[in-house]
Coordinates of C-alpha atoms and ligand atoms in Angstrom, one line a residue:
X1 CA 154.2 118.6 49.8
X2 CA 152.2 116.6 52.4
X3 CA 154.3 115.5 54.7
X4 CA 153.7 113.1 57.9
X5 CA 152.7 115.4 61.1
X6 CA 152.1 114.5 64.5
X7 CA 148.9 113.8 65.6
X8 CA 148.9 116.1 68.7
X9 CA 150.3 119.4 69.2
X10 CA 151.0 120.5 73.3
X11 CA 149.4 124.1 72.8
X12 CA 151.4 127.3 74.3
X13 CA 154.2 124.7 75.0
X14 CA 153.1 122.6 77.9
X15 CA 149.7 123.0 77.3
X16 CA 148.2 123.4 81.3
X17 CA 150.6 121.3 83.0
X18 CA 153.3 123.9 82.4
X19 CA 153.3 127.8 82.7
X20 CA 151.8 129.0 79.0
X21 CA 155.0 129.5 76.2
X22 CA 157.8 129.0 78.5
X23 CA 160.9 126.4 78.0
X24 CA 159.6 124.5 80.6
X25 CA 156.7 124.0 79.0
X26 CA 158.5 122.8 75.7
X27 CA 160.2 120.7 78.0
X28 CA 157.5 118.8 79.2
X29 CA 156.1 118.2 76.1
X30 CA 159.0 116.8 74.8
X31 CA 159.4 114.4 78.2
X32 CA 155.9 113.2 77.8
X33 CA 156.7 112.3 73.9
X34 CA 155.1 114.6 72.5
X35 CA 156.6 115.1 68.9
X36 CA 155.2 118.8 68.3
X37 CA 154.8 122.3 69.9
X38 CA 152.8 125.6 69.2
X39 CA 153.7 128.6 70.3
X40 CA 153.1 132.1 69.9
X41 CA 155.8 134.7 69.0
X42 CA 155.3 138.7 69.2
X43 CA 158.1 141.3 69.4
X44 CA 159.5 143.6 72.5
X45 CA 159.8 147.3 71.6
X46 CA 163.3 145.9 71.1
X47 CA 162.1 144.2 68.0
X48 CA 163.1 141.1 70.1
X49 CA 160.5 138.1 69.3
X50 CA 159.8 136.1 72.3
X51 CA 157.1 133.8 73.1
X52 CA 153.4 134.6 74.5
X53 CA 149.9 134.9 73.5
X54 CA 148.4 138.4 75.0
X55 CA 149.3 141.6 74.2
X56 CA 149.8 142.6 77.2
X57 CA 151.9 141.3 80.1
X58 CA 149.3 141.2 82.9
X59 CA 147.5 137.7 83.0
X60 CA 150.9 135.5 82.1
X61 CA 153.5 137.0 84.3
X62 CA 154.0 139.0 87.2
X63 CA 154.3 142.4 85.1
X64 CA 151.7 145.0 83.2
X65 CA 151.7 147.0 80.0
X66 CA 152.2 145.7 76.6
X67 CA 154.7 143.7 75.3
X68 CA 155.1 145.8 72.4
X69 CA 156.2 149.1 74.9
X70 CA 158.3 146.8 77.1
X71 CA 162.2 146.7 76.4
X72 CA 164.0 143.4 76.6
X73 CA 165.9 144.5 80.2
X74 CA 162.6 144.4 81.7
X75 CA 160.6 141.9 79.8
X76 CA 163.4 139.0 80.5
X77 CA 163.3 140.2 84.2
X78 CA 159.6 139.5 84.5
X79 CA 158.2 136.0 85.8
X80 CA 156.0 134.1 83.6
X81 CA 155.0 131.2 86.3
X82 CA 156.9 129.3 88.5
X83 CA 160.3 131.0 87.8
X84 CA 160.2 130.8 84.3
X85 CA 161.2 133.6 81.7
X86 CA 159.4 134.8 79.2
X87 CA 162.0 132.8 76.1
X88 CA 163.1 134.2 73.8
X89 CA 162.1 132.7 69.9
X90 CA 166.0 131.6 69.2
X91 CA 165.9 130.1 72.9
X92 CA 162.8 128.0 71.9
X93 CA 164.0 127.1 69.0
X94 CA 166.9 125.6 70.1
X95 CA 165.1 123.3 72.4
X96 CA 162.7 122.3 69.7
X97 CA 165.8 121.2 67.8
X98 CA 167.5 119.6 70.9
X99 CA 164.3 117.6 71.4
X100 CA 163.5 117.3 67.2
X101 CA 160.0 118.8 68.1
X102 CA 158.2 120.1 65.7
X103 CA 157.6 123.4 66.1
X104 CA 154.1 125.4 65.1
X105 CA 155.2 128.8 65.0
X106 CA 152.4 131.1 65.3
X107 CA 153.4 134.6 64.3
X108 CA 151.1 137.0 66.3
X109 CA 152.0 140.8 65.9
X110 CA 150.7 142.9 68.1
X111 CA 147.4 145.0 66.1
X112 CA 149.1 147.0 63.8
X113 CA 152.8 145.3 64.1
X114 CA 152.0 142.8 61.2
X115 CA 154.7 143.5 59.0
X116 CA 157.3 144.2 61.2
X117 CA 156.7 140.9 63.5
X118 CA 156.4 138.5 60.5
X119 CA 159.1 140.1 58.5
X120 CA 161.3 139.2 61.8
X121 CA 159.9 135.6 62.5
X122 CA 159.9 134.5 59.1
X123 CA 163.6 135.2 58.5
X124 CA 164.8 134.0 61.8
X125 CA 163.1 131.2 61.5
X126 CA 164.4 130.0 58.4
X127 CA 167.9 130.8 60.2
X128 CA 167.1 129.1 63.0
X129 CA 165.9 125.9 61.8
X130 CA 168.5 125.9 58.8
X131 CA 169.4 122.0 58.2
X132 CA 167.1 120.6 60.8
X133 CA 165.8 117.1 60.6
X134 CA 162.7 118.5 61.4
X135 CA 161.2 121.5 59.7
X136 CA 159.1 124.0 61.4
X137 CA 155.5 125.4 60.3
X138 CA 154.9 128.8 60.6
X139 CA 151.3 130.2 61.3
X140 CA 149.3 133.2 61.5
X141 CA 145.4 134.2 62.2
X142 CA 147.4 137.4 60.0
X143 CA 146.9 137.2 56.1
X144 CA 149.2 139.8 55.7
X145 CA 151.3 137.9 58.1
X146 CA 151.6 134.7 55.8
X147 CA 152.4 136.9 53.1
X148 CA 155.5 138.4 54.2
X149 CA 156.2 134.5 55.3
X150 CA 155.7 133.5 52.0
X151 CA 157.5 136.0 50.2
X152 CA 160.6 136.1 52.9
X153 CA 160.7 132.5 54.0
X154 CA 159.2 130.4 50.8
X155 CA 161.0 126.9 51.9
X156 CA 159.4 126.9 55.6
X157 CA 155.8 125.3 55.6
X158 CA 152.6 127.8 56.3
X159 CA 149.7 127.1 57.8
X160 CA 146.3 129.2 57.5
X161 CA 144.5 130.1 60.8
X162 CA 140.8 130.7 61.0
X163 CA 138.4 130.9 63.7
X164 CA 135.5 130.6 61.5
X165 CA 136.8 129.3 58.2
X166 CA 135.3 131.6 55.6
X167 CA 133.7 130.6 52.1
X168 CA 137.1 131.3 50.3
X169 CA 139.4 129.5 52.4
X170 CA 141.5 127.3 49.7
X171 CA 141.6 130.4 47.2
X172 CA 143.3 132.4 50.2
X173 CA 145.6 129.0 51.1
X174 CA 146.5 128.9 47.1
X175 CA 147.3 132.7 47.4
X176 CA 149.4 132.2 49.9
X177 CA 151.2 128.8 49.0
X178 CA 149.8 127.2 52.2
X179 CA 150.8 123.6 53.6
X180 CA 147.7 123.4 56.5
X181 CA 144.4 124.8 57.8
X182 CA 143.9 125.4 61.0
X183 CA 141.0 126.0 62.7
X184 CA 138.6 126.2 65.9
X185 CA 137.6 122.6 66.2
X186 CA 134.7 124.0 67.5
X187 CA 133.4 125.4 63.9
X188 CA 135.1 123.1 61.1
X189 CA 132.2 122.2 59.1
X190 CA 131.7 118.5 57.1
X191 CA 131.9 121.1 53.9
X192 CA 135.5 122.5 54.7
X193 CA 136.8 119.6 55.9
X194 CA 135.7 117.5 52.5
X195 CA 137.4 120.6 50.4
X196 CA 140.5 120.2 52.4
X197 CA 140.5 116.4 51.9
X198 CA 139.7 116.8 48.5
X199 CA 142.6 119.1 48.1
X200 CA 144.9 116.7 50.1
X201 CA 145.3 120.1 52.7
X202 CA 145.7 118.6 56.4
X203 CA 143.3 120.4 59.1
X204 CA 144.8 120.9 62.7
X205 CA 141.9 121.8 65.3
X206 CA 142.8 123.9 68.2
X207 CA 142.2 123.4 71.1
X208 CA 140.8 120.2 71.3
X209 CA 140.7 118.9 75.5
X210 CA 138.2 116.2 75.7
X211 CA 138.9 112.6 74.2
X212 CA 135.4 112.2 73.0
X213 CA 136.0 115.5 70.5
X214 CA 139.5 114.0 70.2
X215 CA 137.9 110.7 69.0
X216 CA 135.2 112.5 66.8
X217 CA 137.6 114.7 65.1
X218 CA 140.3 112.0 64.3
X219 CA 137.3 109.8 62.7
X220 CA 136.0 113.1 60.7
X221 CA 139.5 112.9 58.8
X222 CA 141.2 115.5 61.2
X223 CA 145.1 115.3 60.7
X224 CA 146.2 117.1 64.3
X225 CA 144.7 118.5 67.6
X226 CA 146.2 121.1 69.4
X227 CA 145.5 120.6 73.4
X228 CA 146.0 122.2 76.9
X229 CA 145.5 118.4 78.1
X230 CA 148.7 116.6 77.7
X231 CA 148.1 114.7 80.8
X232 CA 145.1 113.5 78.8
X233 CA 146.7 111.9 75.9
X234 CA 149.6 111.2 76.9
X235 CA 149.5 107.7 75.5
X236 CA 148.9 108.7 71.9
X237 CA 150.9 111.8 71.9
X238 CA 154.2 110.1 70.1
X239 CA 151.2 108.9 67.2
X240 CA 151.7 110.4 63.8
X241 CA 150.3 110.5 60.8
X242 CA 150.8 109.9 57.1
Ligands
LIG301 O1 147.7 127.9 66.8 C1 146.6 127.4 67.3 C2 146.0 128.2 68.5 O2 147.1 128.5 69.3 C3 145.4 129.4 68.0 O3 144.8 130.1 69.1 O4 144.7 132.0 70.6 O5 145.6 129.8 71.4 O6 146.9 131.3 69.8 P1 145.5 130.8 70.3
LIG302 MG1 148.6 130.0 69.4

């Protein structure tokens, strides 16, 4: 099923114009026309998913400790830059579907919370998005994660995250009925990317904040770049691709 994506994802949301993963952020992106989000989703000790990236609380909001030990009455007291919340998933979700973003959903357990934190996001995010105009795509540097997607959420599109793409990449995208590769933009080889074309698989690079790269990546065959920089390409950011 390949179906047209944007060309440019705003990473964490509102990429560095807006706190990292916070409505505002989505918000932004979706006032500057961009047509697609990432964001990262882990779970409270609540089993609550919300959005961030780290483990642990400290460098995006004005708490400590891990977000996997922090109940919900704290973790939606906490500040995650200028006066935001830390959203909850159904909250971003919501705003994604206001806006008919696209949302890349990257499922990131905390170590050792695989199962229980894809098991969660798959599910609710096939509730969540349930008759949207525009379909979500679920991601995971977790194998195991993409699994339990698979297996729990089969209709919502999966995407395969690599830092270094290894040798058996399409067998593990076949394995896991997988719609895109995405990888560090930083390491995709003229190899991969020629298997992925060959395949018809679309390659999204992360995170991609310089125009020449932009430019170089786009001309490789690249389908979509993640970036901090919306303020950077701004002008192309409502561009898609067949
Ligand atoms: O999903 C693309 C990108 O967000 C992966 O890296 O560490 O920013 O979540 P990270
Ligand atoms: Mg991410």
């Amino acid at each position: 099923m390949q179906q047209t994506l944007p060309r440019w994802f705003a990473h964490r949301g509102g990429g560095s114009l807006a706190p990292e993963n916070t409505l505002a952020g989505i918000r932004l992106a979706a006032r500057l026309g961009f047509r697609a989000v990432e964001f990262d989703v882990m779970l409270s000790v609540d089993g609550t998913p919300v959005l961030i990236h780290d483990e642990t609380l400290d460098r995006t909001t004005n708490g400590g400790g891990h977000v996997c030990e922090t109940p919900d009455d704290i973790l939606f007291r906490l500040d995650a830059g200028g006066g935001e919340h830390i959203p909850r998933f159904a909250e971003a979700a919501a705003l994604c579907r206001k806006y008919g973003l696209l949302a890349n959903v990257e499922i990131k357990p905390a170590a050792g919370q695989e199962v229980q934190t894809a098991t969660v996001v798959a599910q609710l995010t096939a509730a969540l998005w349930q008759g949207a105009a525009v379909p979500p795509l679920l991601s995971s540097f977790s194998l195991e994660a993409l699994e339990i997607a698979r297996d729990l959420a089969p209709d919502i599109r999966r995407g395969v995250l690599f830092d270094s793409v290894p040798a058996d990449w399409l067998a593990e995208m076949h394995r896991l009925r997988a719609f895109s590769l995405h990888c560090d933009a930083k390491l995709l080889s003229d190899e991969v990317l020629a298997e992925a074309q060959a395949a018809s698989v679309p390659v999204l690079c992360y995170t991609v904040n310089a125009p020449e790269q932009a430019k170089m990546l786009l001309q490789r065959g690249v389908s979509a770049l993640f970036t901090d920089r919306l303020d950077l390409f701004v002008s192309e950011a409502g561009v898609g691709q067949g």
